[in-house]
Short mmCIF file of C-alpha atoms and ligand atoms in Angstrom, two decimals:
data_model
loop_
_atom_site.label_atom_id
_atom_site.label_comp_id
_atom_site.label_asym_id
_atom_site.label_seq_id
_atom_site.Cartn_x
_atom_site.Cartn_y
_atom_site.Cartn_z
CA MET H 70 88.76 98.81 119.75
CA ASN H 71 87.61 101.34 117.21
CA PHE H 72 88.50 100.65 113.56
CA ALA H 73 86.08 103.08 111.94
CA VAL H 74 87.41 105.78 109.64
CA ASN H 75 85.71 108.49 107.65
CA ILE H 76 87.14 109.04 104.20
CA GLY H 77 85.83 112.38 103.03
CA GLY H 78 82.28 111.52 104.08
CA ILE H 79 82.44 107.80 103.36
CA ARG H 80 82.06 105.95 106.65
CA MET H 81 84.08 102.76 106.73
CA LYS H 82 83.84 100.25 109.57
CA ASN H 83 87.55 99.56 109.18
CA PRO H 84 90.36 100.99 107.03
CA VAL H 85 90.76 98.06 104.61
CA THR H 86 89.53 98.52 101.04
CA THR H 87 90.28 97.01 97.65
CA ALA H 88 92.35 98.61 94.89
CA SER H 89 90.42 99.29 91.70
CA GLY H 90 90.94 96.69 88.99
CA THR H 91 92.18 93.98 91.32
CA PHE H 92 88.88 92.96 92.91
CA GLY H 93 86.58 92.97 89.92
CA TYR H 94 83.05 93.96 91.00
CA GLY H 95 83.30 92.12 94.32
CA ARG H 96 81.42 89.00 93.24
CA GLU H 97 84.62 87.45 91.86
CA TYR H 98 85.93 87.28 95.43
CA ALA H 99 82.71 86.59 97.31
CA GLY H 100 83.65 82.90 97.64
CA PHE H 101 86.80 83.85 99.53
CA VAL H 102 85.97 87.07 101.35
CA ASP H 103 82.90 88.12 103.35
CA LEU H 104 82.37 91.44 101.58
CA ASN H 105 80.50 92.73 104.65
CA ARG H 106 83.79 92.75 106.54
CA LEU H 107 85.55 95.15 104.18
CA GLY H 108 85.83 98.86 104.98
CA ALA H 109 84.77 99.56 101.39
CA VAL H 110 84.81 97.90 97.97
CA VAL H 111 86.41 99.89 95.16
CA ILE H 112 85.35 98.44 91.83
CA LYS H 113 87.15 98.24 88.47
CA GLY H 114 87.45 101.51 86.59
CA VAL H 115 84.35 102.36 84.56
CA THR H 116 84.08 104.40 81.38
CA LEU H 117 81.02 105.86 79.64
CA LEU H 118 81.02 103.22 76.92
CA PRO H 119 82.12 99.58 77.05
CA ARG H 120 85.83 99.07 76.36
CA PRO H 121 87.47 95.84 75.19
CA GLY H 122 90.82 96.88 76.66
CA ASN H 123 94.24 96.57 75.02
CA PRO H 124 95.44 93.70 72.85
CA THR H 125 97.19 90.83 74.60
CA PRO H 126 99.70 90.09 76.00
CA ARG H 127 98.82 92.71 78.58
CA ILE H 128 100.33 91.21 81.72
CA ALA H 129 103.99 90.50 82.43
CA GLU H 130 105.53 89.20 85.62
CA THR H 131 108.32 91.28 87.14
CA PRO H 132 110.49 90.84 90.25
CA ALA H 133 108.15 91.26 93.24
CA GLY H 134 105.36 92.61 91.08
CA MET H 135 103.67 92.72 87.73
CA LEU H 136 103.23 94.96 84.76
CA ASN H 137 99.75 95.42 83.31
CA SER H 138 98.29 97.22 80.34
CA ILE H 139 94.66 96.08 80.64
CA GLY H 140 93.51 99.35 79.04
CA LEU H 141 90.44 99.78 81.23
CA GLU H 142 88.45 96.84 79.91
CA ASN H 143 84.94 97.27 81.34
CA PRO H 144 81.32 96.91 80.24
CA GLY H 145 80.52 100.65 80.44
CA VAL H 146 78.68 102.65 83.08
CA GLU H 147 75.14 101.51 82.19
CA ALA H 148 76.03 97.82 82.57
CA VAL H 149 77.82 98.52 85.86
CA ILE H 150 74.71 100.29 87.18
CA GLU H 151 72.37 97.52 85.97
CA LYS H 152 74.41 94.43 86.76
CA HIS H 153 77.08 95.06 89.32
CA LEU H 154 75.84 97.76 91.70
CA PRO H 155 72.59 95.83 92.58
CA TYR H 156 74.69 92.78 93.47
CA LEU H 157 76.94 94.83 95.76
CA ALA H 158 73.93 96.55 97.34
CA ARG H 159 73.13 93.24 99.12
CA PHE H 160 76.15 93.77 101.34
CA ASP H 161 76.66 96.15 104.20
CA VAL H 162 79.68 97.81 102.62
CA PRO H 163 80.20 101.23 100.95
CA VAL H 164 80.82 100.88 97.23
CA ILE H 165 83.26 103.27 95.60
CA VAL H 166 83.14 103.52 91.82
CA ASN H 167 86.42 104.29 90.05
CA ILE H 168 85.81 106.46 86.97
CA ALA H 169 88.00 107.03 83.94
CA GLY H 170 87.76 109.12 80.78
CA ASP H 171 89.56 110.40 77.71
CA THR H 172 88.24 113.95 78.17
CA VAL H 173 87.03 116.11 81.07
CA ASP H 174 83.55 115.81 79.62
CA ASP H 175 83.69 112.00 79.97
CA TYR H 176 84.41 112.35 83.70
CA VAL H 177 81.63 114.89 84.14
CA LYS H 178 79.07 112.68 82.38
CA LEU H 179 80.10 109.67 84.44
CA ALA H 180 79.87 111.62 87.69
CA SER H 181 76.42 113.01 86.96
CA ARG H 182 75.15 109.58 85.84
CA LEU H 183 76.52 107.83 88.95
CA ASP H 184 75.17 110.60 91.19
CA LYS H 185 71.69 109.38 90.30
CA ALA H 186 72.50 105.67 90.59
CA PRO H 187 71.58 103.86 93.82
CA GLY H 188 74.28 102.17 95.85
CA VAL H 189 77.23 104.47 95.18
CA ALA H 190 79.01 105.72 98.33
CA GLY H 191 81.63 107.75 96.49
CA LEU H 192 83.66 108.20 93.34
CA GLU H 193 87.35 107.57 92.89
CA VAL H 194 88.52 109.69 89.99
CA ASN H 195 91.33 107.92 88.13
CA ILE H 196 93.33 110.83 86.75
CA SER H 197 96.10 108.58 85.48
CA CYS H 198 94.27 108.27 82.15
CA PRO H 199 95.75 109.88 79.02
CA ASN H 200 94.08 113.19 78.18
CA VAL H 201 93.14 112.82 74.51
CA LYS H 202 92.85 116.59 74.02
CA LYS H 203 96.33 117.14 75.44
CA GLY H 204 98.18 114.68 73.24
CA GLY H 205 97.83 111.71 75.59
CA LEU H 206 99.58 113.19 78.62
CA ALA H 207 97.87 111.87 81.79
CA PHE H 208 95.46 114.24 83.51
CA GLY H 209 97.23 113.55 86.79
CA SER H 210 100.69 114.42 85.53
CA ASP H 211 100.13 118.16 85.84
CA PRO H 212 98.66 119.91 88.92
CA ASP H 213 96.49 122.31 86.91
CA THR H 214 95.10 119.66 84.56
CA ALA H 215 94.41 117.40 87.56
CA ALA H 216 92.59 120.23 89.36
CA GLY H 217 90.60 120.96 86.19
CA VAL H 218 89.10 117.45 86.15
CA ILE H 219 88.31 117.48 89.87
CA ARG H 220 86.72 120.94 89.73
CA GLU H 221 84.38 119.93 86.89
CA VAL H 222 83.50 116.58 88.50
CA ARG H 223 82.90 118.36 91.83
CA ALA H 224 80.32 120.56 90.14
CA ALA H 225 78.57 117.49 88.66
CA THR H 226 77.97 115.44 91.82
CA ARG H 227 77.34 115.61 95.55
CA LEU H 228 79.06 112.26 96.05
CA PRO H 229 82.31 112.20 98.03
CA LEU H 230 85.24 112.49 95.62
CA ILE H 231 88.55 110.71 95.93
CA ALA H 232 91.25 111.82 93.51
CA LYS H 233 93.46 108.86 92.61
CA LEU H 234 96.93 110.19 92.07
CA SER H 235 99.53 109.00 89.59
CA PRO H 236 103.06 108.37 90.85
CA ASN H 237 104.46 109.24 87.42
CA VAL H 238 105.18 112.82 88.45
CA THR H 239 108.10 114.79 89.85
CA ASP H 240 106.20 116.35 92.75
CA ILE H 241 103.15 114.41 93.98
CA SER H 242 102.55 116.91 96.81
CA ALA H 243 101.86 119.64 94.26
CA VAL H 244 99.23 117.50 92.54
CA ALA H 245 97.66 116.56 95.89
CA GLU H 246 97.46 120.22 96.96
CA SER H 247 95.97 121.17 93.64
CA VAL H 248 93.18 118.52 93.71
CA ALA H 249 92.42 119.30 97.36
CA GLY H 250 92.00 122.95 96.38
CA ALA H 251 89.68 121.91 93.53
CA GLY H 252 87.30 120.11 95.89
CA ALA H 253 88.55 116.54 96.31
CA ASP H 254 87.35 115.10 99.65
CA ALA H 255 90.21 112.60 99.77
CA VAL H 256 93.14 111.34 97.74
CA SER H 257 94.21 107.80 97.00
CA LEU H 258 97.71 106.80 95.97
CA ILE H 259 99.53 105.31 94.25
CA ASN H 260 98.34 104.18 90.87
CA THR H 261 100.85 102.09 88.90
CA LEU H 262 104.33 103.24 87.93
CA LEU H 263 105.01 103.29 84.20
CA GLY H 264 107.33 100.44 83.26
CA MET H 265 108.46 98.15 80.47
CA VAL H 266 109.75 94.61 80.00
CA ILE H 267 111.54 93.32 76.89
CA ASP H 268 111.40 89.64 75.93
CA VAL H 269 114.99 88.96 74.87
CA ASN H 270 113.97 85.86 72.91
CA THR H 271 111.83 87.88 70.53
CA GLY H 272 113.69 91.17 70.94
CA ARG H 273 110.29 92.83 71.38
CA PRO H 274 108.46 94.45 74.32
CA ALA H 275 106.65 91.78 76.38
CA LEU H 276 103.39 93.77 76.35
CA ALA H 277 101.52 94.37 73.10
CA SER H 278 101.04 98.01 74.07
CA VAL H 279 104.78 98.29 74.90
CA MET H 280 104.51 100.04 78.30
CA GLY H 281 102.42 99.11 81.30
CA GLY H 282 101.79 99.89 84.94
CA LEU H 283 104.01 98.33 87.61
CA SER H 284 102.34 97.24 90.86
CA GLY H 285 103.07 94.91 93.75
CA PRO H 286 105.64 94.81 96.54
CA ALA H 287 108.29 96.25 94.19
CA VAL H 288 106.56 99.65 94.31
CA ARG H 289 105.82 99.75 98.05
CA PRO H 290 108.72 101.93 99.24
CA VAL H 291 107.89 104.48 96.52
CA ALA H 292 104.22 104.45 97.58
CA VAL H 293 104.99 104.81 101.28
CA ARG H 294 107.28 107.74 100.49
CA MET H 295 104.56 109.43 98.45
CA VAL H 296 101.90 108.93 101.17
CA TRP H 297 104.37 110.48 103.64
CA GLN H 298 104.85 113.52 101.37
CA VAL H 299 101.15 113.97 100.62
CA TYR H 300 100.26 113.74 104.35
CA ARG H 301 102.49 116.74 104.93
CA ALA H 302 100.97 118.66 102.04
CA VAL H 303 97.16 118.29 102.49
CA ASN H 304 94.57 118.03 105.24
CA ILE H 305 92.20 115.64 103.49
CA PRO H 306 92.27 111.89 104.21
CA ILE H 307 94.55 109.57 102.24
CA ILE H 308 93.89 106.02 101.05
CA GLY H 309 97.31 104.40 100.71
CA MET H 310 98.16 101.56 98.36
CA GLY H 311 100.99 99.99 96.43
CA GLY H 312 102.34 96.54 97.23
CA ILE H 313 100.35 95.85 100.40
CA THR H 314 100.43 92.10 101.09
CA CYS H 315 100.08 91.89 104.89
CA ALA H 316 99.23 93.93 107.99
CA GLU H 317 102.83 95.13 108.47
CA ASP H 318 102.77 96.60 104.95
CA ALA H 319 99.42 98.28 105.59
CA LEU H 320 100.62 99.68 108.91
CA GLN H 321 103.53 101.39 107.15
CA PHE H 322 101.02 103.33 105.04
CA ILE H 323 98.88 104.18 108.06
CA MET H 324 101.91 105.36 110.04
CA ALA H 325 103.02 107.44 107.02
CA GLY H 326 99.63 109.17 107.09
CA ALA H 327 97.02 107.02 105.35
CA SER H 328 93.58 106.85 107.02
CA ALA H 329 92.70 103.77 104.95
CA VAL H 330 94.57 101.27 102.81
CA ALA H 331 93.76 99.35 99.64
CA VAL H 332 94.96 95.86 98.81
CA GLY H 333 95.65 95.42 95.09
CA MET H 334 97.80 92.85 93.33
CA ALA H 335 98.14 90.79 96.51
CA SER H 336 94.53 89.60 96.02
CA PHE H 337 95.66 87.83 92.81
CA VAL H 338 98.20 85.80 94.75
CA ASN H 339 96.07 85.32 97.86
CA PRO H 340 92.35 86.04 97.40
CA ARG H 341 91.99 86.37 101.18
CA ALA H 342 94.71 89.03 101.44
CA THR H 343 92.23 91.77 102.43
CA MET H 344 90.97 89.68 105.38
CA GLU H 345 94.49 88.80 106.47
CA VAL H 346 95.50 92.47 106.40
CA LEU H 347 92.42 93.36 108.45
CA GLU H 348 92.95 90.61 111.03
CA GLY H 349 96.64 91.50 111.27
CA ILE H 350 95.88 95.16 111.96
CA GLU H 351 93.42 94.08 114.68
CA ALA H 352 96.06 91.81 116.24
CA TYR H 353 98.67 94.58 116.11
CA MET H 354 96.31 96.99 117.87
CA ARG H 355 95.47 94.42 120.54
CA ASP H 356 99.11 93.56 121.16
CA ASN H 357 100.10 97.21 121.39
CA ASN H 358 97.08 98.49 123.37
CA VAL H 359 95.91 100.77 120.59
CA GLY H 360 92.25 101.55 121.25
CA ASP H 361 91.53 103.47 118.08
CA ILE H 362 93.04 103.08 114.59
CA LYS H 363 93.17 106.88 114.37
CA GLU H 364 95.92 106.86 117.00
CA LEU H 365 98.22 105.25 114.41
CA ILE H 366 97.55 107.55 111.45
CA GLY H 367 100.68 109.57 110.67
CA ILE H 368 102.58 108.61 113.84
CA ALA H 369 105.81 108.15 111.91
CA HIS H 370 105.88 111.93 111.45
CA GLU H 371 105.76 112.62 115.18
CA ARG H 372 108.78 110.43 115.74
CA SER H 373 110.99 111.86 113.04
C1 FMN W 629 95.36 94.37 86.70
C2 FMN W 629 95.22 95.75 87.30
C3 FMN W 629 94.17 96.59 86.91
C4 FMN W 629 94.03 97.87 87.45
N1 FMN W 629 92.97 98.65 87.07
C5 FMN W 629 92.82 99.90 87.62
C6 FMN W 629 91.70 100.70 87.28
O1 FMN W 629 90.82 100.31 86.53
N2 FMN W 629 91.63 101.97 87.83
C7 FMN W 629 92.58 102.43 88.70
O2 FMN W 629 92.47 103.57 89.18
N3 FMN W 629 93.63 101.66 89.07
C8 FMN W 629 93.79 100.43 88.55
N4 FMN W 629 94.83 99.63 88.94
C9 FMN W 629 95.81 100.15 89.92
C10 FMN W 629 95.53 99.61 91.31
O3 FMN W 629 94.26 100.01 91.77
C11 FMN W 629 96.59 100.11 92.32
O4 FMN W 629 96.60 101.52 92.36
C12 FMN W 629 98.01 99.61 91.99
O5 FMN W 629 97.99 98.33 91.42
C13 FMN W 629 98.94 99.63 93.20
O6 FMN W 629 98.50 98.74 94.20
P1 FMN W 629 99.06 97.20 94.33
O7 FMN W 629 100.56 97.29 94.20
O8 FMN W 629 98.60 96.74 95.66
O9 FMN W 629 98.46 96.42 93.21
C14 FMN W 629 94.99 98.35 88.40
C15 FMN W 629 96.05 97.50 88.80
C16 FMN W 629 96.16 96.21 88.27
C17 FMN W 629 97.30 95.34 88.74
#
């Protein structure tokens, strides 16, 4: 059976990756997961300078999911290059670095710095970040602003670029078309859905920063729907994510049009979730005489 997929120039031995921010820098899970078996490792979002993240509480449980407002806590790009990338280089797995910024210039500087760093297979551009120069509206919430970031980053690096799309938009297809036109080699979706929880005992929002991003099984039908729409809109590969806990969940994304899938919050509940998703996809293919994973990508469209 052939499980290999090519995501915009990143060769993966199978379609199972990790969702940024839920798998640390890989080493946190190395006691549970053989990192060599993953299709790729996507690491926590990195910014130019270290960030302490938002004040706590910054996690709240929700039905079938969680709300987070971590605020991109990370040690900054130089520490990631010095400390984390050399560790991951020991494994036979492509490493995708998720980048985040407050301005287009931040993204450009990160891309050109990481272009020169060893051990980077590609960049995932998190355009869900608030654009400081545009009053805090996320880069990814407008097709033109999203394309602007991707175009500038494209000019700054030869690395494969994955645009990570925000679901907090009216028309995700329009954003996908726009970033594809600007030079993205692939898209990944979805990032978290903006949400809020109020603690009725205090009468205050549960999160210190009031709103947060919803992830987990609660968002899965929204994410599958968006992958379906984006598959119809663009010809570049899609990495699907949002509430994947098992192979059946992952297969929904693949059948909707994703060439690869990322396991996010499920790894918090079950640190071996990525391996179980992978083994389940293998079992499904065996049971259904599917010789190549590519035969499954987008098949739900043919049948509807
Ligand atoms: C605690 C936490 C931290 C996250 N950090 C990032 C991040 O740094 N960059 C990013 O693009 N997405 C980040 N995400 C979003 C996930 O990568 C993913 O898009 C989202 O959680 C949906 O997948 P899931 O439902 O499987 O978790 C984070 C999600 C969680 C739960």
